[in-house]
C-alpha cells in the first residue's frame, strides 16, 4: 500500500545492524499497535457489556479515534487519509452516542469479533514469532562461535563436520524464521487498518439497521461514506493478499538462491570470488589484546564507507570508525589459532587491525575490496568498471600484449647469419623508414632482461662478495649472530652529515639491462605489482630505510638489525611513480658478479608511508653531499701531498747544506794535515818531533785562547 514502508526480506540473510535497527522500529510499532488495539478493544467491550452505558462508551471510542493522529507511531505517522477517515468516524459516533444503543448480538458479531480476532490471533502471532526468532538468533550465534574456535589441525574432521552442519542448520533456521517474522510484521500494517476499520464499519451498520428513527438526511448522508469505506477495506484486503503472495515468492526464491551460502565456507567453484568490489559489508572477528601475550576475538559487523572502515555492534544505532583505509596496506596473515585472517595497516603504520573472515572467499574479497579502496578507485564515476579494468590490466601486465610484440618483431630485420650483438644496430635498416626512438624506449627487451625472475624477499646481490671479504679478513673474527657485519666501522653513521629515516615496505626486485632513464623503474614497478596481483602475494616486509652520506640501510624495526646495506656510490638511479607517489625505486649497479665480468644492475621497488619523491630527493641530497665531501677530501689530500713535497724539498736542501759543511770541514782538516811539522827543543838541547795529535792539541789550545781573548 502506498505510504507504508516495509521490512526488506532480501536483507534477512545478511542480518546487518541496519536491518536489526529497522526491525526494532517495526517491533516498537507493533507494541504501539498492540497497546492502542488493547485500548480500543476495552472501549468496544464496554459498548458490548453495558447497553446502559452505551453513550459513555461511544463517547470514549470517539475520543480515542480523535487521538489517533496524536499517537506516536514509528510508521505511517504521515497517513493523512487514515487520520481524516477516523476523524469523520469519531464525529458520527459522537452524534449517535446520545441517541441510541446497539443490540448486544449485533455488537458481538459485527464489532467485537474482528477486534478480538486481531488481538488474540494476529498480535499473539507476532509475539510468538518474535520469541522463536530470538531463540534461532541465539542458536546461530552459538554455532558461529563454535565454528570460529575450530582448530587448524586436521585430526578433528568429525568435530569440524558436526560444527559446520550445526552452522548450516542454525543459519537456515534463523533465515527462515526471520523471513516469516518480517512477513508477519509487514502484514500487520494492513491488518492494523482492517482491525480498525472493520469493527467500526460493523458498528455503524448495526446502528443504522437497528435504529430506523434517524433522520433520512443523516442516513442518506453517511451511507455513501460507509460504502466507500467498505470498498476501501476490500481494496486493502486484495492489496494485502497480493503483497503476501509476493513476499512468499520472495521467500522461496531467497531460500533457493542462498542454499549454498548457508555453508560457512562455500566451494569457490560454485561461488566465485569477486575482486572488483569497492564496497563490502559483513561480520568479521576482530582480535583485541587483553595482555602482553593474550588476546580475545569479538564478532562485529564491518562495512566500508568511502575511504573508511567502520564497525557496528548489533545493538548500536550507528557504526564507529575503525581506521582510514586510504593509502593503507592489506595482506593475508597466518594466525596461530584462527583461519582466514588478514591484516590492515594504516598509511602511517601506527594502527594495525587483524580480522578474521568466515571463509576463504570472504577473506579474498575483503582484501581485494580494501586494495581497491586504498587506490581511491571509489572516487571515480564507475568504480566497479575501473576496478575490473585495473585487475584485468594486472592479469595481462606480466607479459607484453601479442599486438605490441608482433609490431615490435615486425620492425626487426632478419637475424639469420648475423650475430646477436648486431641486433640493436640493425633495427634502423629494416624497411624504408627507421623506427621511432619512442618505440625503442618502449621495448621491454631494452629495459628488463628477458626471463628475469622476480625476487619478493630481501636478498642482497653483494652478499657473496661481502661474505668473501669477511672470510679473507681473518679466521679469528667472530660474526654477529643477528646478521650485522662485524667489520662495519662504528663511526660510519655517527660521522655522517645526513641522517633521514623512512618507513618502507619491500615489494620486490629484479635484474634490469640498463639504467639510462626512469622508464626502467616504472617498467619494473609494473611487472612486480602485476606478479603480486596474479600470484596473490600480499605480504610485504616492513623496514626502516636509513639514508646517510655513505650508504642506504634497510633496518629491522623491531631488532634494529641491518638487513641490507647499499653503498651510495652503487646507487645510479632513483625515481618515484608518476601517479602513485608512495611507490619508488632505485637501481643498484655492482662492479662484479658475473662470469663475463659485466656489472649486475638490479632495480629495487618499495612502498612508503610518505611521498616517494621526498625519499628520492633525500637520496639525491646524500649523493650531492657525498660528492662535495669527496671533492673536499681530494683537495685536502692534494694539499697534504704539496706540503709533503715542500717538506721533502726542505729536507733535501738541509741535507745539501750539511754535505757542503762537511766538505768544508774536511777540506780544512786536509789543509791542516798538509802543513810542515814544527821541531821542539828538548831538555838535553836536542829537537823533538811532535806527533799529529800533539799538533792538533796545540792548535786547539791556540784557538781556545784566541776565542777567550775575543770574548773578553
Coordinates of N, CA, C and O in Angstrom, one line a residue, residues 528-662:
X528 N 56.4 -6.0 -11.2 CA 56.3 -6.6 -9.9 C 54.9 -6.5 -9.3 O 54.4 -7.5 -8.7
X529 N 54.2 -5.4 -9.5 CA 52.8 -5.3 -9.0 C 51.9 -6.3 -9.7 O 51.0 -6.8 -9.1
X530 N 52.1 -6.4 -11.0 CA 51.3 -7.4 -11.7 C 51.5 -8.8 -11.2 O 50.6 -9.6 -11.1
X531 N 52.8 -9.2 -11.0 CA 53.1 -10.5 -10.5 C 52.5 -10.7 -9.1 O 52.0 -11.8 -8.8
X532 N 52.5 -9.7 -8.3 CA 51.9 -9.9 -6.9 C 50.4 -10.1 -7.0 O 49.8 -10.9 -6.3
X533 N 49.8 -9.3 -8.0 CA 48.3 -9.5 -8.1 C 48.0 -10.8 -8.7 O 47.0 -11.4 -8.2
X534 N 48.7 -11.3 -9.6 CA 48.4 -12.6 -10.2 C 48.6 -13.8 -9.2 O 47.8 -14.7 -9.1
X535 N 49.7 -13.8 -8.5 CA 50.0 -14.8 -7.6 C 49.5 -14.6 -6.2 O 49.8 -15.4 -5.3
X536 N 48.7 -13.6 -6.0 CA 48.0 -13.3 -4.7 C 49.1 -13.2 -3.6 O 49.0 -13.7 -2.5
X537 N 50.1 -12.4 -3.8 CA 51.2 -12.2 -2.9 C 50.9 -10.8 -2.2 O 51.1 -9.8 -2.9
X538 N 50.4 -10.8 -1.0 CA 50.1 -9.6 -0.3 C 51.0 -9.2 0.8 O 51.0 -8.2 1.4
X539 N 51.8 -10.2 1.2 CA 52.7 -10.0 2.4 C 53.9 -9.2 1.9 O 54.5 -9.4 0.9
X540 N 54.2 -8.1 2.7 CA 55.4 -7.3 2.4 C 56.2 -7.1 3.7 O 55.7 -7.1 4.8
X541 N 57.5 -7.0 3.5 CA 58.5 -6.9 4.6 C 58.6 -5.4 4.9 O 59.1 -4.7 4.1
X542 N 58.3 -5.0 6.1 CA 58.4 -3.6 6.5 C 59.8 -3.4 7.1 O 60.3 -4.2 8.0
X543 N 60.4 -2.3 6.7 CA 61.8 -1.9 7.2 C 61.9 -0.4 7.4 O 61.0 0.3 7.0
X544 N 63.0 0.0 8.0 CA 63.3 1.4 8.1 C 64.5 1.7 7.2 O 65.5 1.0 7.3
X545 N 64.2 2.6 6.3 CA 65.3 3.0 5.3 C 66.0 4.2 5.9 O 65.5 5.2 6.0
X546 N 67.3 3.9 6.1 CA 68.2 5.0 6.7 C 69.0 5.5 5.5 O 69.8 4.8 4.9
X547 N 68.9 6.8 5.3 CA 69.7 7.5 4.2 C 70.8 8.3 4.8 O 70.5 9.2 5.6
X548 N 72.0 7.9 4.5 CA 73.2 8.7 5.0 C 74.1 9.0 3.8 O 73.8 8.7 2.7
X549 N 75.1 9.7 4.1 CA 76.0 10.2 3.0 C 76.9 9.1 2.5 O 77.7 9.3 1.5
X550 N 77.0 7.9 3.2 CA 77.8 6.8 2.8 C 77.1 5.7 2.2 O 77.6 5.1 1.2
X551 N 75.8 5.4 2.6 CA 75.1 4.2 2.2 C 73.6 4.4 2.5 O 73.2 5.3 3.1
X552 N 72.9 3.4 1.9 CA 71.4 3.2 2.3 C 71.3 1.9 3.0 O 71.9 0.9 2.6
X553 N 70.6 2.0 4.2 CA 70.5 0.8 5.0 C 69.0 0.5 5.2 O 68.2 1.4 5.4
X554 N 68.7 -0.8 5.1 CA 67.4 -1.4 5.5 C 67.5 -2.0 6.9 O 68.3 -3.0 7.0
X555 N 66.8 -1.4 7.9 CA 66.9 -1.8 9.3 C 65.7 -2.5 9.7 O 64.6 -2.0 9.4
X556 N 65.8 -3.6 10.4 CA 64.6 -4.2 11.0 C 64.0 -3.3 12.1 O 64.7 -2.9 13.0
X557 N 62.7 -3.0 12.0 CA 62.2 -2.0 13.0 C 62.1 -2.6 14.4 O 62.0 -1.8 15.4
X558 N 62.1 -3.9 14.6 CA 61.9 -4.5 15.9 C 63.3 -4.8 16.5 O 63.5 -4.4 17.7
X559 N 64.2 -5.4 15.8 CA 65.5 -5.7 16.4 C 66.6 -4.7 16.1 O 67.7 -4.9 16.6
X560 N 66.3 -3.7 15.2 CA 67.3 -2.7 14.8 C 68.5 -3.4 14.2 O 69.6 -2.8 14.3
X561 N 68.4 -4.5 13.5 CA 69.4 -5.2 12.8 C 69.5 -4.7 11.4 O 68.4 -4.6 10.7
X562 N 70.6 -4.5 10.8 CA 70.8 -4.0 9.4 C 70.5 -5.2 8.5 O 71.3 -6.2 8.5
X563 N 69.5 -5.2 7.8 CA 69.1 -6.3 6.8 C 70.0 -6.2 5.5 O 70.5 -7.2 5.1
X564 N 70.0 -5.0 5.0 CA 70.8 -4.8 3.7 C 71.5 -3.4 3.8 O 71.0 -2.5 4.5
X565 N 72.6 -3.4 3.2 CA 73.4 -2.1 3.1 C 73.8 -1.9 1.7 O 74.5 -2.7 1.1
X566 N 73.4 -0.8 1.1 CA 73.7 -0.4 -0.3 C 74.7 0.8 -0.2 O 74.3 1.9 0.3
X567 N 75.9 0.6 -0.8 CA 76.8 1.8 -0.9 C 76.2 2.8 -1.8 O 75.6 2.5 -2.8
X568 N 76.3 4.1 -1.3 CA 75.7 5.2 -2.1 C 76.3 5.3 -3.5 O 75.7 5.8 -4.4
X569 N 77.6 4.9 -3.6 CA 78.2 5.0 -4.9 C 77.6 4.0 -5.9 O 77.8 4.2 -7.1
X570 N 77.0 2.9 -5.4 CA 76.4 1.9 -6.3 C 75.0 2.3 -6.8 O 74.5 1.7 -7.7
X571 N 74.4 3.3 -6.1 CA 73.0 3.7 -6.5 C 73.2 4.7 -7.7 O 73.6 5.8 -7.5
X572 N 72.7 4.2 -8.8 CA 72.9 5.0 -10.0 C 71.6 5.8 -10.5 O 71.7 6.7 -11.3
X573 N 70.5 5.4 -9.9 CA 69.2 6.0 -10.4 C 68.2 5.8 -9.3 O 68.1 4.7 -8.7
X574 N 67.4 6.8 -9.0 CA 66.3 6.7 -8.0 C 65.1 7.6 -8.5 O 65.3 8.7 -9.0
X575 N 63.9 7.0 -8.5 CA 62.7 7.7 -9.1 C 61.5 7.2 -8.4 O 61.5 6.1 -7.9
X576 N 60.4 8.0 -8.4 CA 59.1 7.7 -7.8 C 58.1 7.5 -9.0 O 58.3 8.0 -10.1
X577 N 57.0 6.8 -8.6 CA 56.0 6.6 -9.6 C 55.3 7.9 -9.9 O 55.1 8.8 -9.1
X578 N 54.8 8.1 -11.2 CA 54.3 9.4 -11.6 C 52.9 9.5 -11.0 O 52.5 10.7 -10.7
X579 N 52.1 8.5 -10.8 CA 50.7 8.6 -10.3 C 50.6 8.2 -8.9 O 50.1 9.0 -8.1
X580 N 51.1 7.1 -8.5 CA 51.1 6.6 -7.1 C 52.4 7.1 -6.5 O 53.5 6.4 -6.6
X581 N 52.4 8.2 -5.8 CA 53.6 8.8 -5.2 C 54.2 8.0 -4.1 O 55.3 8.3 -3.7
X582 N 53.5 7.0 -3.6 CA 54.0 6.2 -2.5 C 55.0 5.2 -3.0 O 55.7 4.6 -2.2
X583 N 55.0 4.9 -4.3 CA 55.9 3.9 -4.9 C 57.1 4.6 -5.4 O 57.1 5.6 -6.0
X584 N 58.3 4.0 -5.0 CA 59.6 4.5 -5.5 C 60.5 3.3 -5.7 O 60.3 2.2 -5.2
X585 N 61.6 3.5 -6.4 CA 62.6 2.5 -6.5 C 63.9 3.1 -6.9 O 64.1 4.3 -7.3
X586 N 65.0 2.3 -6.8 CA 66.3 2.8 -7.1 C 67.1 1.6 -7.8 O 66.8 0.4 -7.5
X587 N 68.0 1.9 -8.6 CA 68.8 0.9 -9.4 C 70.1 0.9 -8.8 O 70.8 1.9 -8.6
X588 N 70.6 -0.4 -8.5 CA 71.9 -0.6 -7.8 C 72.7 -1.3 -8.8 O 72.3 -2.3 -9.4
X589 N 74.0 -0.8 -9.0 CA 74.9 -1.4 -10.0 C 76.2 -1.8 -9.3 O 76.8 -1.0 -8.6
X590 N 76.4 -3.1 -9.4 CA 77.6 -3.7 -8.7 C 78.7 -3.8 -9.7 O 78.5 -4.1 -10.9
X591 N 80.0 -3.7 -9.2 CA 81.1 -3.7 -10.1 C 81.4 -5.1 -10.7 O 81.9 -5.3 -11.8
X592 N 81.2 -6.2 -9.9 CA 81.5 -7.5 -10.2 C 80.3 -8.4 -9.9 O 79.3 -8.0 -9.3
X593 N 80.3 -9.6 -10.4 CA 79.3 -10.6 -10.0 C 79.1 -11.6 -11.1 O 78.6 -12.7 -10.8
X594 N 79.3 -11.3 -12.4 CA 79.1 -12.3 -13.4 C 80.4 -12.9 -13.9 O 81.5 -12.4 -13.6
X595 N 80.3 -14.0 -14.6 CA 81.5 -14.7 -15.1 C 82.2 -13.9 -16.2 O 83.4 -13.8 -16.3
X596 N 81.3 -13.2 -17.0 CA 81.9 -12.4 -18.1 C 82.5 -11.1 -17.6 O 83.0 -10.3 -18.4
X597 N 82.4 -10.8 -16.3 CA 82.9 -9.5 -15.8 C 82.1 -8.3 -15.9 O 82.4 -7.2 -15.5
X598 N 80.9 -8.5 -16.5 CA 80.0 -7.3 -16.7 C 79.3 -7.0 -15.4 O 79.0 -7.9 -14.6
X599 N 79.0 -5.7 -15.1 CA 78.3 -5.4 -13.8 C 76.9 -5.9 -13.8 O 76.2 -6.0 -14.9
X600 N 76.4 -6.1 -12.6 CA 75.0 -6.5 -12.4 C 74.2 -5.3 -12.0 O 74.5 -4.5 -11.1
X601 N 73.1 -5.1 -12.7 CA 72.2 -3.9 -12.5 C 70.8 -4.5 -12.0 O 70.2 -5.2 -12.7
X602 N 70.5 -4.1 -10.8 CA 69.3 -4.6 -10.1 C 68.4 -3.4 -9.7 O 68.9 -2.5 -9.2
X603 N 67.1 -3.5 -9.9 CA 66.2 -2.5 -9.6 C 65.3 -3.0 -8.4 O 64.8 -4.0 -8.4
X604 N 65.3 -2.2 -7.3 CA 64.6 -2.5 -6.1 C 63.4 -1.5 -6.0 O 63.5 -0.3 -6.2
X605 N 62.2 -2.1 -5.7 CA 60.9 -1.4 -5.6 C 60.4 -1.4 -4.2 O 60.4 -2.5 -3.6
X606 N 60.0 -0.3 -3.7 CA 59.5 -0.1 -2.3 C 58.2 0.6 -2.3 O 57.9 1.4 -3.3
X607 N 57.4 0.5 -1.2 CA 56.2 1.3 -1.0 C 56.5 2.0 0.4 O 56.9 1.4 1.4
X608 N 56.2 3.3 0.4 CA 56.5 4.1 1.6 C 55.2 4.7 2.1 O 54.2 4.9 1.4
X609 N 55.2 5.0 3.4 CA 54.1 5.7 4.0 C 54.2 7.2 3.6 O 53.2 7.9 3.8
X610 N 55.3 7.7 3.2 CA 55.5 9.1 2.8 C 55.5 9.2 1.3 O 55.3 8.3 0.6
X611 N 55.8 10.4 0.9 CA 55.9 10.7 -0.5 C 57.2 10.1 -1.0 O 58.3 10.4 -0.5
X612 N 57.1 9.3 -2.1 CA 58.3 8.7 -2.6 C 59.3 9.7 -3.2 O 60.5 9.5 -3.2
X613 N 58.8 10.8 -3.7 CA 59.7 11.9 -4.2 C 60.6 12.4 -3.1 O 61.7 12.8 -3.4
X614 N 60.1 12.5 -1.9 CA 60.9 13.0 -0.8 C 62.1 12.1 -0.5 O 63.2 12.5 -0.2
X615 N 61.8 10.8 -0.6 CA 62.9 9.8 -0.4 C 63.9 10.0 -1.5 O 65.1 9.9 -1.3
X616 N 63.4 10.1 -2.7 CA 64.4 10.3 -3.9 C 65.2 11.6 -3.7 O 66.4 11.6 -4.0
X617 N 64.5 12.6 -3.3 CA 65.2 13.9 -3.0 C 66.3 13.7 -1.9 O 67.4 14.3 -2.0
X618 N 65.9 12.9 -0.9 CA 66.9 12.7 0.2 C 68.1 11.9 -0.4 O 69.3 12.2 0.0
X619 N 67.9 10.9 -1.2 CA 69.0 10.2 -1.8 C 69.8 11.1 -2.7 O 71.1 11.0 -2.6
X620 N 69.2 11.9 -3.5 CA 69.9 12.9 -4.3 C 70.8 13.8 -3.5 O 71.9 14.1 -3.8
X621 N 70.2 14.3 -2.4 CA 70.9 15.2 -1.5 C 72.1 14.5 -0.9 O 73.2 15.0 -0.7
X622 N 71.9 13.2 -0.5 CA 73.1 12.4 0.1 C 74.2 12.3 -1.0 O 75.4 12.4 -0.6
X623 N 73.8 12.0 -2.2 CA 74.8 11.9 -3.2 C 75.6 13.2 -3.5 O 76.8 13.2 -3.7
X624 N 74.8 14.3 -3.4 CA 75.5 15.6 -3.6 C 76.5 15.9 -2.4 O 77.6 16.3 -2.6
X625 N 76.0 15.6 -1.2 CA 76.9 15.8 -0.1 C 78.1 14.9 -0.2 O 79.2 15.3 0.1
X626 N 77.9 13.6 -0.6 CA 79.0 12.7 -0.7 C 79.9 13.2 -1.8 O 81.2 13.1 -1.7
X627 N 79.4 13.8 -2.9 CA 80.2 14.3 -4.0 C 81.1 15.4 -3.5 O 82.3 15.5 -3.7
X628 N 80.5 16.4 -2.8 CA 81.2 17.5 -2.3 C 82.3 17.0 -1.2 O 83.4 17.6 -1.2
X629 N 81.9 16.1 -0.4 CA 82.8 15.6 0.6 C 84.0 14.9 -0.1 O 85.1 15.0 0.3
X630 N 83.7 14.2 -1.2 CA 84.8 13.5 -1.9 C 85.7 14.6 -2.6 O 86.9 14.4 -2.6
X631 N 85.1 15.6 -3.1 CA 85.9 16.7 -3.7 C 86.8 17.4 -2.6 O 88.0 17.6 -2.8
X632 N 86.2 17.6 -1.5 CA 86.9 18.2 -0.4 C 88.1 17.3 0.1 O 89.2 17.7 0.4
X633 N 87.7 16.0 0.1 CA 88.8 15.0 0.6 C 89.9 15.0 -0.4 O 91.1 15.0 0.0
X634 N 89.6 15.0 -1.7 CA 90.6 15.0 -2.7 C 91.5 16.3 -2.6 O 92.7 16.3 -2.8
X635 N 90.8 17.5 -2.4 CA 91.5 18.7 -2.3 C 92.4 18.7 -1.1 O 93.6 19.2 -1.1
X636 N 91.9 18.1 0.0 CA 92.8 18.0 1.2 C 94.0 17.1 1.0 O 95.1 17.4 1.4
X637 N 93.7 16.0 0.3 CA 94.8 15.1 0.0 C 95.9 15.8 -0.9 O 97.1 15.6 -0.7
X638 N 95.4 16.6 -1.8 CA 96.3 17.3 -2.7 C 97.2 18.3 -1.9 O 98.4 18.4 -2.2
X639 N 96.5 19.0 -1.0 CA 97.3 20.0 -0.2 C 98.3 19.2 0.7 O 99.4 19.7 0.9
X640 N 97.9 18.1 1.2 CA 98.8 17.3 2.0 C 100.0 16.8 1.2 O 101.2 16.9 1.6
X641 N 99.7 16.4 0.0 CA 100.8 16.0 -0.9 C 101.8 17.2 -1.2 O 103.0 17.0 -1.3
X642 N 101.2 18.4 -1.5 CA 102.0 19.5 -1.7 C 102.9 19.9 -0.5 O 104.1 20.2 -0.6
X643 N 102.3 19.8 0.7 CA 103.0 20.1 1.9 C 104.1 19.0 2.1 O 105.3 19.4 2.5
X644 N 103.8 17.8 1.8 CA 104.9 16.8 1.9 C 106.0 17.0 0.9 O 107.2 16.8 1.2
X645 N 105.6 17.5 -0.3 CA 106.7 17.8 -1.3 C 107.6 18.9 -0.8 O 108.8 18.9 -1.0
X646 N 106.9 20.0 -0.2 CA 107.7 21.1 0.3 C 108.6 20.6 1.4 O 109.8 21.0 1.5
X647 N 108.1 19.8 2.3 CA 108.9 19.3 3.4 C 110.1 18.5 2.9 O 111.2 18.5 3.4
X648 N 109.8 17.7 1.9 CA 110.8 16.8 1.3 C 111.9 17.7 0.6 O 113.1 17.4 0.7
X649 N 111.5 18.8 0.0 CA 112.4 19.7 -0.6 C 113.3 20.4 0.4 O 114.5 20.6 0.2
X650 N 112.7 20.8 1.5 CA 113.4 21.4 2.6 C 114.4 20.5 3.2 O 115.6 20.8 3.5
X651 N 114.0 19.2 3.3 CA 114.9 18.2 3.8 C 116.1 18.0 2.9 O 117.3 17.9 3.3
X652 N 115.8 18.0 1.5 CA 116.9 17.9 0.6 C 117.9 19.1 0.6 O 119.1 18.9 0.6
X653 N 117.3 20.3 0.8 CA 118.2 21.5 0.9 C 119.0 21.4 2.2 O 120.2 21.7 2.2
X654 N 118.4 21.0 3.3 CA 119.2 20.9 4.6 C 120.3 19.9 4.4 O 121.4 20.0 4.9
X655 N 120.0 18.8 3.7 CA 121.0 17.7 3.5 C 122.1 18.3 2.7 O 123.3 18.0 2.9
X656 N 121.7 19.0 1.6 CA 122.7 19.6 0.8 C 123.7 20.5 1.5 O 124.9 20.5 1.4
X657 N 123.1 21.4 2.4 CA 123.9 22.3 3.2 C 124.8 21.5 4.2 O 125.9 21.9 4.4
X658 N 124.3 20.5 4.7 CA 125.1 19.7 5.6 C 126.2 19.0 4.9 O 127.4 18.9 5.4
X659 N 126.0 18.6 3.7 CA 127.0 18.0 2.9 C 128.1 19.0 2.6 O 129.3 18.7 2.7
X660 N 127.7 20.2 2.2 CA 128.6 21.3 1.9 C 129.5 21.6 3.1 O 130.7 21.8 3.1
X661 N 128.8 21.7 4.3 CA 129.5 22.0 5.5 C 130.5 20.9 5.9 O 131.7 21.2 6.3
X662 N 130.1 19.6 5.6 CA 131.1 18.5 5.9 C 132.3 18.6 4.9 O 133.4 18.3 5.3

